[in-house]
Coordinates of C-alpha atoms and ligand atoms in Angstrom, one line a residue:
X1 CA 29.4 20.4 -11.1
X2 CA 26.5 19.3 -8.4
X3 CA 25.2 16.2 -9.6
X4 CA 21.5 15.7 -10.9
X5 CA 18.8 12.7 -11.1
X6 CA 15.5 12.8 -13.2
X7 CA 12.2 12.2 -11.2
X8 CA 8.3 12.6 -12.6
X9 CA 6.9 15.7 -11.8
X10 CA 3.3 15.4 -11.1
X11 CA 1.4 18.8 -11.9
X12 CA -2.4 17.8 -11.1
X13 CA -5.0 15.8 -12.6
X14 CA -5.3 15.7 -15.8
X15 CA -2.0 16.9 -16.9
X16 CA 0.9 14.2 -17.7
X17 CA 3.9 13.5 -15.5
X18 CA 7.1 15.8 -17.0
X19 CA 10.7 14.6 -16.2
X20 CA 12.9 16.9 -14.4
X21 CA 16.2 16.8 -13.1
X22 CA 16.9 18.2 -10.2
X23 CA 19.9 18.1 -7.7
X24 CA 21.3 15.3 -5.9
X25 CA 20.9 15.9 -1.8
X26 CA 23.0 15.6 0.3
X27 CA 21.6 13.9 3.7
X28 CA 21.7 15.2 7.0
X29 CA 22.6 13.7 9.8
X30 CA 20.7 11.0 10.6
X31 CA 19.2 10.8 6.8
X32 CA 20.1 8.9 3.9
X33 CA 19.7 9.1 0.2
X34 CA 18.4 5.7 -1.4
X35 CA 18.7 4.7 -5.1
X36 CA 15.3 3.6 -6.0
X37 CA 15.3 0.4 -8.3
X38 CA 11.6 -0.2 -8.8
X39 CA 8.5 1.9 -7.6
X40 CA 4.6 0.9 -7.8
X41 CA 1.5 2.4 -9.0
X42 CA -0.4 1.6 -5.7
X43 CA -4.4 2.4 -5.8
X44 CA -3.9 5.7 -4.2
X45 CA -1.9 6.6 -6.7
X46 CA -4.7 6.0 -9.2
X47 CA -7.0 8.0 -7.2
X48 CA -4.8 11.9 -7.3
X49 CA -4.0 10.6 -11.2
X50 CA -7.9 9.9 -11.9
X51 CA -8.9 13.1 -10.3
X52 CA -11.3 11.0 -7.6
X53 CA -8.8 12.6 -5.0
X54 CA -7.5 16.2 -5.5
X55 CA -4.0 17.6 -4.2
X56 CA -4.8 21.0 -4.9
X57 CA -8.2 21.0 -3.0
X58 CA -5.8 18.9 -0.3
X59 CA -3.8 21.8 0.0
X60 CA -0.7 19.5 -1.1
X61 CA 1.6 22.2 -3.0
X62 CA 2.4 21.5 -6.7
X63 CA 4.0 20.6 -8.2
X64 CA 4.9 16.8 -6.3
X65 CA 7.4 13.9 -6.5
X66 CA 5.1 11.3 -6.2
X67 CA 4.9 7.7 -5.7
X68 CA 5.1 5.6 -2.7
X69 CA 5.6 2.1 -3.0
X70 CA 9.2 1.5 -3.5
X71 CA 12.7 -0.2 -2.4
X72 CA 16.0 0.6 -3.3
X73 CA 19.7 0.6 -2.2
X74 CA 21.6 2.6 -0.1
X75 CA 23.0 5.7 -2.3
X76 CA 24.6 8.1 0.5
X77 CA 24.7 7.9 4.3
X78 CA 24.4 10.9 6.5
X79 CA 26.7 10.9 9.8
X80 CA 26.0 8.6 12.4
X81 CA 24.1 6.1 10.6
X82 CA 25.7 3.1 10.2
X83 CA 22.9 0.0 10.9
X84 CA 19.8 -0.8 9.8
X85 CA 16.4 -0.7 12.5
X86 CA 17.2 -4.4 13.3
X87 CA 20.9 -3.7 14.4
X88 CA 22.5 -5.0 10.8
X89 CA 25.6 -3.1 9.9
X90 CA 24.2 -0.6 6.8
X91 CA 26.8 0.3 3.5
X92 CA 26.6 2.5 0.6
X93 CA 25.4 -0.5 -1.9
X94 CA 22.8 -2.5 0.6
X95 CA 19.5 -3.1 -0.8
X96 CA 16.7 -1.8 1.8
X97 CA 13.3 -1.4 2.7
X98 CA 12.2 1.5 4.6
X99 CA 8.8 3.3 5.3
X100 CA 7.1 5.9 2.4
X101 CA 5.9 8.2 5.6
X102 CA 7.7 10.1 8.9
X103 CA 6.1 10.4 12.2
X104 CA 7.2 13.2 14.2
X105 CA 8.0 11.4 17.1
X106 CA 6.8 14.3 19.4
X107 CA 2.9 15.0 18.6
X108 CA 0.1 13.8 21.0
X109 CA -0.1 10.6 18.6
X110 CA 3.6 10.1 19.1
X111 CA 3.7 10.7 22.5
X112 CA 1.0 8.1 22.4
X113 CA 3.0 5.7 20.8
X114 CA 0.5 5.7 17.7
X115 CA 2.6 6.8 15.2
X116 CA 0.4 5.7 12.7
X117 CA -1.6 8.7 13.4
X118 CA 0.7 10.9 13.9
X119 CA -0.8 14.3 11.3
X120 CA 2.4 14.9 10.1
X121 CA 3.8 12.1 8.8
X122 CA 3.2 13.0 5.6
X123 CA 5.4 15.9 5.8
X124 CA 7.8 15.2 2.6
X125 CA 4.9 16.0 0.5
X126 CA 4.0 18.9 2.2
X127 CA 6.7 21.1 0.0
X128 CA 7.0 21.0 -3.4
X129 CA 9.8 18.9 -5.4
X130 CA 11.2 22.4 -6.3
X131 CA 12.0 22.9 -2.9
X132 CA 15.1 20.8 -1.4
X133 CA 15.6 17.9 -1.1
X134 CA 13.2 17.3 -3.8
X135 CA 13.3 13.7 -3.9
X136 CA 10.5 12.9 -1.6
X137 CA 8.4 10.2 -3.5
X138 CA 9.1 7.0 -5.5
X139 CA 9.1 8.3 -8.9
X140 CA 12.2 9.2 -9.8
X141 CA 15.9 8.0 -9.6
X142 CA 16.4 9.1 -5.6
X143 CA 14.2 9.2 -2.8
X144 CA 15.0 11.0 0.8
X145 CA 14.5 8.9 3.3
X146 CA 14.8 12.0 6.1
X147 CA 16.4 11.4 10.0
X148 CA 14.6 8.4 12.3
X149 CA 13.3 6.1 9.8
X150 CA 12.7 3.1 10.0
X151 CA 14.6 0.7 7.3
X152 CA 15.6 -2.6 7.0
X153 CA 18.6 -4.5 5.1
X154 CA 17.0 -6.7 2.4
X155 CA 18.5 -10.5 1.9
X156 CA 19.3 -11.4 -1.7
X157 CA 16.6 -14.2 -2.3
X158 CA 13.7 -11.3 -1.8
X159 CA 13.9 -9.5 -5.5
X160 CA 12.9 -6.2 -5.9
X161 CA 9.9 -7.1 -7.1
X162 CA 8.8 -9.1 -4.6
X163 CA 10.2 -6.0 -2.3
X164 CA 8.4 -3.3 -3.9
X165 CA 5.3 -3.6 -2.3
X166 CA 6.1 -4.5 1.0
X167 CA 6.5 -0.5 2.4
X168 CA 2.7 -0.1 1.1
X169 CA -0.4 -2.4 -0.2
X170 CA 1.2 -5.6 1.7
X171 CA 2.2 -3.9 5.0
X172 CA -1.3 -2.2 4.8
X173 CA -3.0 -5.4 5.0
X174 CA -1.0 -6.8 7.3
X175 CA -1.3 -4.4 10.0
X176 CA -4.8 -4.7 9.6
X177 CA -5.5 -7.9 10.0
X178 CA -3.6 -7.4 13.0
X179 CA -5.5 -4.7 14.3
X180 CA -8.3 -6.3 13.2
X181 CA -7.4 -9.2 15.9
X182 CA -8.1 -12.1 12.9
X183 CA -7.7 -15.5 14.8
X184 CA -7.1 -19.0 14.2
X185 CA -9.8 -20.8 12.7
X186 CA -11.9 -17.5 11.3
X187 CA -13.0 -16.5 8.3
X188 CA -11.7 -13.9 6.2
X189 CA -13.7 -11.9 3.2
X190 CA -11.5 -9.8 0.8
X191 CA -13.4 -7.2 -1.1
X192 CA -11.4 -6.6 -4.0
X193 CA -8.4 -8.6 -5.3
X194 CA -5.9 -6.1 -6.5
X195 CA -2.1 -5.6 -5.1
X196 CA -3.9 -4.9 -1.6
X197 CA -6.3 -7.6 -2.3
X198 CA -3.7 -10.7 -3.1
X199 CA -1.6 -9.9 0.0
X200 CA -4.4 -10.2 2.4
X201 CA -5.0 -13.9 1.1
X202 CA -1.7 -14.6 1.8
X203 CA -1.3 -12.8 5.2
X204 CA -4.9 -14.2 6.4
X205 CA -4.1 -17.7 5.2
X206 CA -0.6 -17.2 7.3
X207 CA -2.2 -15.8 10.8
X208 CA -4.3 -19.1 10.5
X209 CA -7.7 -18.0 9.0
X210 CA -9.8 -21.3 8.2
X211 CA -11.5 -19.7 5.2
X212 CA -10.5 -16.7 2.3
X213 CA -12.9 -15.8 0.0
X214 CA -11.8 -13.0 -2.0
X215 CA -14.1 -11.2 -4.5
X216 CA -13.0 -9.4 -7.9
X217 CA -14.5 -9.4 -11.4
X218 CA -11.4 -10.2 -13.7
X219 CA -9.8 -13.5 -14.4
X220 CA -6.6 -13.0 -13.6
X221 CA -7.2 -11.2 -10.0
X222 CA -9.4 -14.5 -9.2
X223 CA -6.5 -16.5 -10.5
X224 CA -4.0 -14.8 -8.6
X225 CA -5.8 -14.2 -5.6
X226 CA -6.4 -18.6 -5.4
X227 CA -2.5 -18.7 -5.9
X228 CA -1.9 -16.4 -2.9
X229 CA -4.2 -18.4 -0.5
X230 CA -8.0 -17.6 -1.2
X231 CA -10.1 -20.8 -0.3
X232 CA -13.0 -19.8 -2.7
X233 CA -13.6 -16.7 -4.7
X234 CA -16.9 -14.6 -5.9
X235 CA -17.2 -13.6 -9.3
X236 CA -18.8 -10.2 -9.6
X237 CA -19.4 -11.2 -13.5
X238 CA -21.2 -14.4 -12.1
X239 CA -23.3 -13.0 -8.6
X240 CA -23.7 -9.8 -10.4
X241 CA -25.6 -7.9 -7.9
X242 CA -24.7 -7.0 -4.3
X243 CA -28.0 -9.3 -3.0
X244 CA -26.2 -12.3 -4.7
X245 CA -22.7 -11.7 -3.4
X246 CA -24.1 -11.6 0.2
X247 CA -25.8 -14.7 -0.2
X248 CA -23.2 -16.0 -1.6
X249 CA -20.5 -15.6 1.2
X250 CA -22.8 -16.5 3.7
X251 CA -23.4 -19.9 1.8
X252 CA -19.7 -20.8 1.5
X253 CA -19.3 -20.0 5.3
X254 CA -22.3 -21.9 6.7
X255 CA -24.6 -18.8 6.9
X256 CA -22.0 -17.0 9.0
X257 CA -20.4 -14.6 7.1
X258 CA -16.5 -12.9 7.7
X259 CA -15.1 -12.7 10.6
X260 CA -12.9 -10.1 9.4
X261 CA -14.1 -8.1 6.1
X262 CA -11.7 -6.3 4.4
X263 CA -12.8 -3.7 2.0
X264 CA -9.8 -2.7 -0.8
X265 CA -11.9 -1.7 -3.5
X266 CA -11.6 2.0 -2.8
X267 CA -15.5 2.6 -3.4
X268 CA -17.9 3.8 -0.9
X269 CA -20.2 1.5 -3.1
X270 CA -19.2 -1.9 -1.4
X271 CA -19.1 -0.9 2.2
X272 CA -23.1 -1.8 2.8
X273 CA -22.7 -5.2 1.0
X274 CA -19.7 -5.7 3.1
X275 CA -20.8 -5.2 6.0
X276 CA -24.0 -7.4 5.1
X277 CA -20.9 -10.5 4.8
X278 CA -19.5 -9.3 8.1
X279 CA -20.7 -12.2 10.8
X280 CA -21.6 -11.4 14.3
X281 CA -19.1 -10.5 16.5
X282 CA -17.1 -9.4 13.2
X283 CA -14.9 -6.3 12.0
X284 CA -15.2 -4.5 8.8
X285 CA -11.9 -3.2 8.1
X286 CA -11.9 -0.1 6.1
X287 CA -8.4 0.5 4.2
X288 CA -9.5 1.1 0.4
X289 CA -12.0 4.4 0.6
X290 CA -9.3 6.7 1.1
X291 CA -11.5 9.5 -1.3
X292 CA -12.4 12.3 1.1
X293 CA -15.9 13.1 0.9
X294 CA -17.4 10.5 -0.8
X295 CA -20.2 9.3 1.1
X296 CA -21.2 5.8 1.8
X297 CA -25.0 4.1 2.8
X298 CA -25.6 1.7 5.3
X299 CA -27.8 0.5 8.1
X300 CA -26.4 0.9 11.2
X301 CA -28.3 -0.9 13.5
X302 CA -26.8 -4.0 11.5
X303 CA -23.8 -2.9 13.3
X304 CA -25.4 -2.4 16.7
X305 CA -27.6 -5.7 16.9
X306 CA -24.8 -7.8 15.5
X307 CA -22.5 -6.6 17.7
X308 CA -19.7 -5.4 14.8
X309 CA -17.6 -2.8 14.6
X310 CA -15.8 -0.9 12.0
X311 CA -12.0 -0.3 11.8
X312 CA -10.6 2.3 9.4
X313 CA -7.0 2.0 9.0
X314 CA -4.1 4.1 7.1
X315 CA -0.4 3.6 7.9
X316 CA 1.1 0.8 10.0
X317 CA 3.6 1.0 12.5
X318 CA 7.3 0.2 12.0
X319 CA 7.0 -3.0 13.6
X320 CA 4.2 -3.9 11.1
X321 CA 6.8 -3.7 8.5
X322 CA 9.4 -6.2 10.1
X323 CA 6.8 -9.0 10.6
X324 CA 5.5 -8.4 7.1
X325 CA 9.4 -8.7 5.8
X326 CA 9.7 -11.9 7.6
X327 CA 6.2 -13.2 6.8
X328 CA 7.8 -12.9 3.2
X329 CA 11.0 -14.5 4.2
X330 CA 9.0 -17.6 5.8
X331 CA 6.8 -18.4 2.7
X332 CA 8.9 -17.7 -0.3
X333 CA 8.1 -21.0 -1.7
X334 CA 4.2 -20.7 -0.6
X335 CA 3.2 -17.7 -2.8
X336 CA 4.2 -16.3 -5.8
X337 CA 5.3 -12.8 -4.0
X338 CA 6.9 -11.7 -7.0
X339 CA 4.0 -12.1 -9.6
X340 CA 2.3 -9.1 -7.9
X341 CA 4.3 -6.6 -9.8
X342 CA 2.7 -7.4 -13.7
X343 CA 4.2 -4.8 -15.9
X344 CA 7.5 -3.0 -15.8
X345 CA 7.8 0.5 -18.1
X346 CA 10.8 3.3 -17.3
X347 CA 10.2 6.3 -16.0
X348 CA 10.2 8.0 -19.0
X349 CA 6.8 6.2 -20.4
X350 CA 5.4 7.0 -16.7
X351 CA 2.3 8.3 -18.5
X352 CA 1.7 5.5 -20.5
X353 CA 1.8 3.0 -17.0
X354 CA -0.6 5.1 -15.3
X355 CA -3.1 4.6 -18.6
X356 CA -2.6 1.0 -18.8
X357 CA -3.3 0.4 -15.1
X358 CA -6.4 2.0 -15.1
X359 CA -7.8 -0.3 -18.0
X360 CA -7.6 -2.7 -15.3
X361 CA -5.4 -5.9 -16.8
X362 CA -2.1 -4.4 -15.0
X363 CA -2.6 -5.7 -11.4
X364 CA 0.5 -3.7 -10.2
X365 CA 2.8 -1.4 -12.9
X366 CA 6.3 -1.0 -12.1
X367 CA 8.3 2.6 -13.1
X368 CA 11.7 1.4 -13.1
X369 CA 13.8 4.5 -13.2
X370 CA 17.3 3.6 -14.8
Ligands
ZN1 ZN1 0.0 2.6 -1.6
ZN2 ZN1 3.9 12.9 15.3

């Protein structure tokens, strides 16, 4: 008898996750089948769930394994795979990290070496989860991590829940702040102190970054966000309006403003204010409005005579995710890596995680699947 595994079937807005079970692949060559043990409700998630971003109109074909931000252990190996991406000898068993989404290796981005862009990479959730090998996201027992990926051998003192989301929110910010070319000695705004929000404090605070100030509206964020690094925060119940926000950053940072601005709030509502913190000579970096079509106001010759420029970033590339591993590694004792992940359910009360989340008091939910 072919073996099965249960995963949440997503069937639109609206509409609650069903669990299915569906056969157990077999990979290919060059593939392997990992075991999830803990998978996030990242923001984006949160955005197809509430409706703000829509699959069907997307084109994405229903219904979906969703679910990105995950880790696991090695379940099957397909031939000729037999380390991980840093040369470490890979088993049926090993714990591993590996990245949600597959460049193509031979598109014009490819070719270009910015695999990040690459318009395909999304390609396991361009079929169904009816169609083979059906375990393409995180939400669900197995997940398909297809030929050429990039993965790495996890060491025991990094739990899974400190592990869960590194392949997403943390990586994410990471790469950006790389991108965004944050030195030593700069100051550092974070717009929003969720999963996203917590690891940029951390990663600023490590690539040297004089000053974090991150901004969020909910005790525990604030709290959380001062344990992973932030310098100072901004209380949204306390400078209530964007006006005394502004003024407010530039007061803590000697009338300056951010260096590097990051908004992860996910609403086009906080890009002008944020780019009012952004200092001369500064980036904005764009990661959290990732609804398309929602339209955001500004006034761009604040860009032009301040000399700044806006970044938008989604994705990372491969090497992204090493450095953000050993980042990790580095400051285990530092920050409280772990603590992101607030609430565990199983998969079965999938629905119930995705409500409890959007109230707001769950920074990060965890669907544990077994
Ligand atoms: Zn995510
Ligand atoms: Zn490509």
């Amino acid at each position: 008898m072919t073996e099965t595994g249960r995963l949440a079937v997503f069937h639109g807005t609206g509409k609650p996750f069903e669990i299915r079970e569906y056969p157990v692949p077999d990979p290919e060559p060059g593939a392997m089948l990992i075991r999830i043990a803990l998978a996030n409700i990242c923001g984006s998630d949160m955005h197809y769930w509430r409706g703000e971003q829509n699959y069907e109109k997307m084109g994405r074909p229903l219904p979906l394994n969703t679910g990105h931000e995950h880790v696991g252990t090695v379940a099957r190996l397909g031939a000729g795979v037999t380390t991980d991406s840093a040369g470490q000898p890979l088993a049926v068993g090993d714990r591993v990290l590996y990245r949600y989404f597959f460049p193509c290796g031979r598109c014009k981005a490819c070719l270009r070496r910015q695999y990040k862009s690459c318009p395909v990479r999304q390609a396991n959730w361009l079929v169904s989860c009816e169609v083979w090998p059906h375990f393409q996201g995180g939400f669900g027992q197995y997940f398909y991590l297809r030929p050429n990926h990039a993965v790495f051998k996890l060491t025991p003192e990094i739990s899974d829940e400190m592990a869960a989301g590194i392949n997403c929110a943390y990586t994410q910010v990471f790469a950006g702040l790389d991108i965004a070319q944050l030195r030593a000695g700069q100051t550092v705004v974070v717009q929003g102190a969720g999963g996203l929000g917590v690891y940029a404090c951390a990663v600023a605070r490590e690539m040297g970054a004089s000053q974090v100030i991150a901004i969020d509206g909910l005790d525990e964020r604030l709290e959380l966000a001062r344990q992973f690094g932030a310098t100072d925060v901004v209380d949204l119940r306390r400078d209530s309006t964007a006006d005394a926000r502004v003024a407010r950053v530039k007061e803590l940072t000697d009338g300056w403003g951010g260096d590097v601005v990051l908004e992860l709030v996910g609403h086009p509502g906080v890009v002008d204010e944020g780019l009012r913190m952004t200092a001369p000579e500064g980036t904005y970096l764009e990661i959290g409005n990732i609804n398309v079509g929602w339209k955001a106001e500004f006034d761009p010759s604040w860009i032009i005579f301040g000399n700044r420029r806006i970044i938008g970033l989604a994705h990372y590339e491969a090497e992204h995710l090493r450095g953000a591993l050993d980042l990790m590694r580095r400051t285990l004792q530092k920050y409280p890596w772990g603590r992101v992940v607030s609430h565990k359910f199983p998969l079965e009360a999938i629905n119930e995680a995705f409500a409890e989340q959007d109230k707001g008091h769950v920074t990060r939910a965890a669907i544990v699947p077994n």
